[in-house]
JSON list of C-alpha atoms in Angstrom, two decimals:
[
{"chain": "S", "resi": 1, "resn": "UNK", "atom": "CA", "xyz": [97.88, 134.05, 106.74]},
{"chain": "S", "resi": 2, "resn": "UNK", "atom": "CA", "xyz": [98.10, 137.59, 105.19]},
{"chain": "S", "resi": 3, "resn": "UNK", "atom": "CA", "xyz": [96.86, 140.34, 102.91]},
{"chain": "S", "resi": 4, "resn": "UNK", "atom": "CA", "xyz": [98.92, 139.23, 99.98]},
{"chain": "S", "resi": 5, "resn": "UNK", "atom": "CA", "xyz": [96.80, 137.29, 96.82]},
{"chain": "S", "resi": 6, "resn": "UNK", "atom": "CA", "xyz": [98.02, 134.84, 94.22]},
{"chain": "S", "resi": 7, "resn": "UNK", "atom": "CA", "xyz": [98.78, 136.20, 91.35]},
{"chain": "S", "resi": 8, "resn": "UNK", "atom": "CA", "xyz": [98.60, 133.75, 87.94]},
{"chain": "S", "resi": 9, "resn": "UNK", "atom": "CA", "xyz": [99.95, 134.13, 84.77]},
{"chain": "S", "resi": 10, "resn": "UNK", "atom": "CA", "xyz": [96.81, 131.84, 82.87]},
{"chain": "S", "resi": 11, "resn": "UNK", "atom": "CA", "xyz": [97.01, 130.61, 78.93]},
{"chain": "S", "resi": 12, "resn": "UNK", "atom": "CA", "xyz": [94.44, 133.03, 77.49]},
{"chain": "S", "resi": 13, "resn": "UNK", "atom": "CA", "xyz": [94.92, 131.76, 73.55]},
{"chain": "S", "resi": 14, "resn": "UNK", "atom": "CA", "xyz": [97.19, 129.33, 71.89]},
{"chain": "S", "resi": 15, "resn": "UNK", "atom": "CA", "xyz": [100.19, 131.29, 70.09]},
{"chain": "S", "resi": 16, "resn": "UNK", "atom": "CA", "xyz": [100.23, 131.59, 66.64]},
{"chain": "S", "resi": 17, "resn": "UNK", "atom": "CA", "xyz": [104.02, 131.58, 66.21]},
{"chain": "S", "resi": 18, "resn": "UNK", "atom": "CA", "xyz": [106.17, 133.25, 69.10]},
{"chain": "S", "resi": 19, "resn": "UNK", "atom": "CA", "xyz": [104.03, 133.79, 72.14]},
{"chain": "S", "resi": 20, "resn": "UNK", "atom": "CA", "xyz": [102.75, 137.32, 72.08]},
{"chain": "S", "resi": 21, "resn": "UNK", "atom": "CA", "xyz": [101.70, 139.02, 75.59]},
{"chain": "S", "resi": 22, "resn": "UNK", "atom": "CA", "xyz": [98.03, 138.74, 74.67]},
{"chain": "S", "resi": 23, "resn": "UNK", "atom": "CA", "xyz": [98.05, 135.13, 74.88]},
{"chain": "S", "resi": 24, "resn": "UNK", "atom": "CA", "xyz": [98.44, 135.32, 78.75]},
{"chain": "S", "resi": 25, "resn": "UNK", "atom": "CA", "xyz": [96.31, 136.58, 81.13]},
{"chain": "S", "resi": 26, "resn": "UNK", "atom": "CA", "xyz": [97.29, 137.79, 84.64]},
{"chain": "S", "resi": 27, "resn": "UNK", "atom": "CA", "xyz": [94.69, 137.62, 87.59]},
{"chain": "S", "resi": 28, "resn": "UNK", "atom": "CA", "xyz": [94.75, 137.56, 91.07]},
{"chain": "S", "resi": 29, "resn": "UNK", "atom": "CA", "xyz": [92.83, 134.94, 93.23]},
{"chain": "S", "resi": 30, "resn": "UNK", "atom": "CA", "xyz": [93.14, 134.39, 97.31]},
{"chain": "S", "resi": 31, "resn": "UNK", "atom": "CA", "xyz": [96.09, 132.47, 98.36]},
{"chain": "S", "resi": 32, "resn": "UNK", "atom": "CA", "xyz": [94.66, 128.39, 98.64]},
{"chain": "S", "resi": 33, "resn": "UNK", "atom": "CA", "xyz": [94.26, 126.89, 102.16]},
{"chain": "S", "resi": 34, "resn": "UNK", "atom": "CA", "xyz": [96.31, 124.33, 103.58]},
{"chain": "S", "resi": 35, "resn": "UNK", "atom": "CA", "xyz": [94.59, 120.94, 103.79]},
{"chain": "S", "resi": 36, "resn": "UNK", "atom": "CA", "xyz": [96.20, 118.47, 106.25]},
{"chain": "S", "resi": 37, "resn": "UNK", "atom": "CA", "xyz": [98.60, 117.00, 104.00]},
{"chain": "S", "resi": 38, "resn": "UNK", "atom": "CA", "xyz": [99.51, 119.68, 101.76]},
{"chain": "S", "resi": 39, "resn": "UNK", "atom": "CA", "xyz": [102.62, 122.57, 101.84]},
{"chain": "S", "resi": 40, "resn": "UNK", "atom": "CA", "xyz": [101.84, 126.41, 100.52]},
{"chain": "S", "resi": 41, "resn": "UNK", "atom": "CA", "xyz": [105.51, 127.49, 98.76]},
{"chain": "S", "resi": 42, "resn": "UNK", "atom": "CA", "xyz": [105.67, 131.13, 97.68]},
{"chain": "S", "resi": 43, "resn": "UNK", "atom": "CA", "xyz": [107.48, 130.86, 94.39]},
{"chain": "S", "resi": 44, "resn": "UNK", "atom": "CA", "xyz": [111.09, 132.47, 94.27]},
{"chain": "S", "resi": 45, "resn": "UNK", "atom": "CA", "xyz": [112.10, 131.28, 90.85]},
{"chain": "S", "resi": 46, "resn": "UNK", "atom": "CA", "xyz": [110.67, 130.54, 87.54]},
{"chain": "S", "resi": 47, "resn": "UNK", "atom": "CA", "xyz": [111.94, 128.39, 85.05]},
{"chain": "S", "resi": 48, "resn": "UNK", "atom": "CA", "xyz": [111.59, 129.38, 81.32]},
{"chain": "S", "resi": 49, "resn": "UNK", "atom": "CA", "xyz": [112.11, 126.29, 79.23]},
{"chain": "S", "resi": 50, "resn": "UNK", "atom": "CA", "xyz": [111.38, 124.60, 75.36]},
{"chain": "S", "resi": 51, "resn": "UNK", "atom": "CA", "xyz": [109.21, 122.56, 76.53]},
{"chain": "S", "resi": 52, "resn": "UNK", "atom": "CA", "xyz": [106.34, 124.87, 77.56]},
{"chain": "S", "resi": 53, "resn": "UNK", "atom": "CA", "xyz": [105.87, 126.14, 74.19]},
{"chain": "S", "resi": 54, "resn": "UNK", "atom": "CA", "xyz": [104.48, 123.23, 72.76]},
{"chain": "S", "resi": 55, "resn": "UNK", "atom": "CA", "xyz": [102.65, 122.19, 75.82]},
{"chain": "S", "resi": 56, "resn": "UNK", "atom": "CA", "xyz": [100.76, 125.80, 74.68]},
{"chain": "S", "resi": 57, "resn": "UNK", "atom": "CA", "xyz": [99.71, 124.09, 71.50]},
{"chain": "S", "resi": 58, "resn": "UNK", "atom": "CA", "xyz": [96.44, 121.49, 71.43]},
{"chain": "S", "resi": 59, "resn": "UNK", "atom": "CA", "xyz": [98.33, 118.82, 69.90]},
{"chain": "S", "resi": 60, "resn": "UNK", "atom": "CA", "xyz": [98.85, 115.07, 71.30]},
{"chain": "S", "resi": 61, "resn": "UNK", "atom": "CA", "xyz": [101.88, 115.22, 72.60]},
{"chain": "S", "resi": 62, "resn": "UNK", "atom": "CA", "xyz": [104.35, 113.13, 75.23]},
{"chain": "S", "resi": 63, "resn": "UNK", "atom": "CA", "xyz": [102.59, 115.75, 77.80]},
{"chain": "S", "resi": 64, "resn": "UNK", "atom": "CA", "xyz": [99.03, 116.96, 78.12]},
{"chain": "S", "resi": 65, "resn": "UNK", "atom": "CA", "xyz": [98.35, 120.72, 76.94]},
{"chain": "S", "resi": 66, "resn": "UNK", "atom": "CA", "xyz": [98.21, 123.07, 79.26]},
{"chain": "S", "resi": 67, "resn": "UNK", "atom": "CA", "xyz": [94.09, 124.38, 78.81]},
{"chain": "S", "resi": 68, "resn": "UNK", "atom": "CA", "xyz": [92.48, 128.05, 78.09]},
{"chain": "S", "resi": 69, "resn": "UNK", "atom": "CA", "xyz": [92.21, 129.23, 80.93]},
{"chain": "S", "resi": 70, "resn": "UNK", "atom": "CA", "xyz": [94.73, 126.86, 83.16]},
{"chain": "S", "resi": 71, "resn": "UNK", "atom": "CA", "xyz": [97.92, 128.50, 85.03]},
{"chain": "S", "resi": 72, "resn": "UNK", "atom": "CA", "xyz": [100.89, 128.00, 82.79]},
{"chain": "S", "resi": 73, "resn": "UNK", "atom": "CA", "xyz": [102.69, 124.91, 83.76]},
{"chain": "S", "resi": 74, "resn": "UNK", "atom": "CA", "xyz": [106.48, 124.91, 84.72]},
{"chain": "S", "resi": 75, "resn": "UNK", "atom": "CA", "xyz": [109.14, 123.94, 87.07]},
{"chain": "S", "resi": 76, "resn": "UNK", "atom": "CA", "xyz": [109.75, 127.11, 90.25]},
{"chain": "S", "resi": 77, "resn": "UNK", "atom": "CA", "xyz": [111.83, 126.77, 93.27]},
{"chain": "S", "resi": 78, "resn": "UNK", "atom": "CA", "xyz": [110.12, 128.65, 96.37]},
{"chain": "S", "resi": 79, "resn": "UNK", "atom": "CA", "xyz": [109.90, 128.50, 100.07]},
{"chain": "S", "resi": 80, "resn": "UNK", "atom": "CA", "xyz": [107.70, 126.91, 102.19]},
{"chain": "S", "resi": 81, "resn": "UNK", "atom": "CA", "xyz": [105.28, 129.37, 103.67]},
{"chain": "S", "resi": 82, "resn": "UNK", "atom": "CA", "xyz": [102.92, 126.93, 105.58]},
{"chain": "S", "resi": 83, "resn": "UNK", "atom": "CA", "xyz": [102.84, 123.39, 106.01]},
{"chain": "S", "resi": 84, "resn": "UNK", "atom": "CA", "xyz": [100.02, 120.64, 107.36]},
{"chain": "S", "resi": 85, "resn": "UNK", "atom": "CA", "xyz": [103.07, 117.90, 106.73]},
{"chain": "S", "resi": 86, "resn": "UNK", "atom": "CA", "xyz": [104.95, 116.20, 108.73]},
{"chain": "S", "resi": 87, "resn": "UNK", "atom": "CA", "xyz": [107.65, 115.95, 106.05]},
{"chain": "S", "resi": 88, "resn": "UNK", "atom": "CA", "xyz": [108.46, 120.00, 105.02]},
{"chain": "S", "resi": 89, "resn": "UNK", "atom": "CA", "xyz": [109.02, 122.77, 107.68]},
{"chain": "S", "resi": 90, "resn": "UNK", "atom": "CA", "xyz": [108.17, 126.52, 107.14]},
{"chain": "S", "resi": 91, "resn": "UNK", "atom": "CA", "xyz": [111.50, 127.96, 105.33]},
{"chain": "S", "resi": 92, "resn": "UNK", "atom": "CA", "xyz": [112.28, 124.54, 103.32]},
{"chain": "S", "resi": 93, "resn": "UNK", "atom": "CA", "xyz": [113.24, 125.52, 99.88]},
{"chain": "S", "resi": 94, "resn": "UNK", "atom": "CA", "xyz": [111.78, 123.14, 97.45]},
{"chain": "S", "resi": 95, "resn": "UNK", "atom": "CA", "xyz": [111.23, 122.48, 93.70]},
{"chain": "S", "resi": 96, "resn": "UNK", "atom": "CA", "xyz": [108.48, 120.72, 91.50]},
{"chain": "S", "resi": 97, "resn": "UNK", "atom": "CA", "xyz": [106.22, 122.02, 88.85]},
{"chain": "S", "resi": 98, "resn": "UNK", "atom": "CA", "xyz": [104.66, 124.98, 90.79]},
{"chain": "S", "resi": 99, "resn": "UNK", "atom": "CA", "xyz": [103.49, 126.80, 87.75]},
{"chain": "S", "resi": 100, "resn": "UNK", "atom": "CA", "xyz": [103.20, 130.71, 86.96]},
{"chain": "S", "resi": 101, "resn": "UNK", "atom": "CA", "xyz": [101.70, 131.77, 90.31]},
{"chain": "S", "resi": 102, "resn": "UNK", "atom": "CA", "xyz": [103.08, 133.36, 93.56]},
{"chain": "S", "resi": 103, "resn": "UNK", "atom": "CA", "xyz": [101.86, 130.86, 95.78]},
{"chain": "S", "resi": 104, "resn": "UNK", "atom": "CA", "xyz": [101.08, 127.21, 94.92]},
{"chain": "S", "resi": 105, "resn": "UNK", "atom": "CA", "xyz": [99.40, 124.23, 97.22]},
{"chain": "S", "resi": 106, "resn": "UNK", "atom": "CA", "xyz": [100.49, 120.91, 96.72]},
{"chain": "S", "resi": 107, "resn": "UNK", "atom": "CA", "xyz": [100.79, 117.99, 98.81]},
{"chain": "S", "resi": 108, "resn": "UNK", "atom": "CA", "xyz": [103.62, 116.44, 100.04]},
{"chain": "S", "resi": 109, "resn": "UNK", "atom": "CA", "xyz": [104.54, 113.42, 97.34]},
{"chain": "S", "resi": 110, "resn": "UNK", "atom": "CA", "xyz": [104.52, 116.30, 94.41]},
{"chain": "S", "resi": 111, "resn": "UNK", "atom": "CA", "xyz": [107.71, 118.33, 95.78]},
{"chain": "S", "resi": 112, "resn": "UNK", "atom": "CA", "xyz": [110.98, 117.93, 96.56]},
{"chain": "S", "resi": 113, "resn": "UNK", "atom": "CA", "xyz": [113.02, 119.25, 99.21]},
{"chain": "S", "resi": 114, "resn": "UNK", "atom": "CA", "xyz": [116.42, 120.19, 98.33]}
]
């Protein structure tokens, strides 16, 4: 592909009030491989919404927590940057819960083209 890495924003403590800069950790991994099946999207957009602060708690909730440790869950829009599906071409913008990362793998059922 190329030089570039993934870079994650991870839950590194549960917020005690309003979510401080120490409860996030950022690292850098390789970018994931495409498996038959699956799209790579290079995220454009973030979305910042409500709902992501209590899904930072460990509470039973109408949606799982995200865990120590996990990339923070929410909804991007980015471009697809290599696909093994028959269904999304390289350049298709698309949306779905790509989480804080530059590059995210998912397979074809979990996206949606625009």
């Amino acid at each position: 592909m190329n030089s570039e890495v993934n870079i994650k924003i991870l839950l590194a403590a549960r917020p005690q009030g309003f979510p401080e800069e120490s409860d996030f950790e950022i690292v850098e991994s390789e970018i994931p491989k495409v498996e038959e099946g699956h799209i790579l999207v290079k995220t454009e957009y973030l979305s910042l919404d409500p709902y992501m602060r209590g899904r930072m708690n460990d509470v039973k909730s109408y949606a799982p927590s995200v865990e120590i440790g996990d990339v923070m869950v929410g909804g991007a829009v980015g471009r697809v940057v290599e696909s093994r599906s028959p269904l999304f071409s390289v350049g298709e913008t698309v949306e779905g819960r790509l989480g804080w990362q530059s590059y995210a793998l998912f397979r074809w059922y979990w996206i949606e083209a625009d």
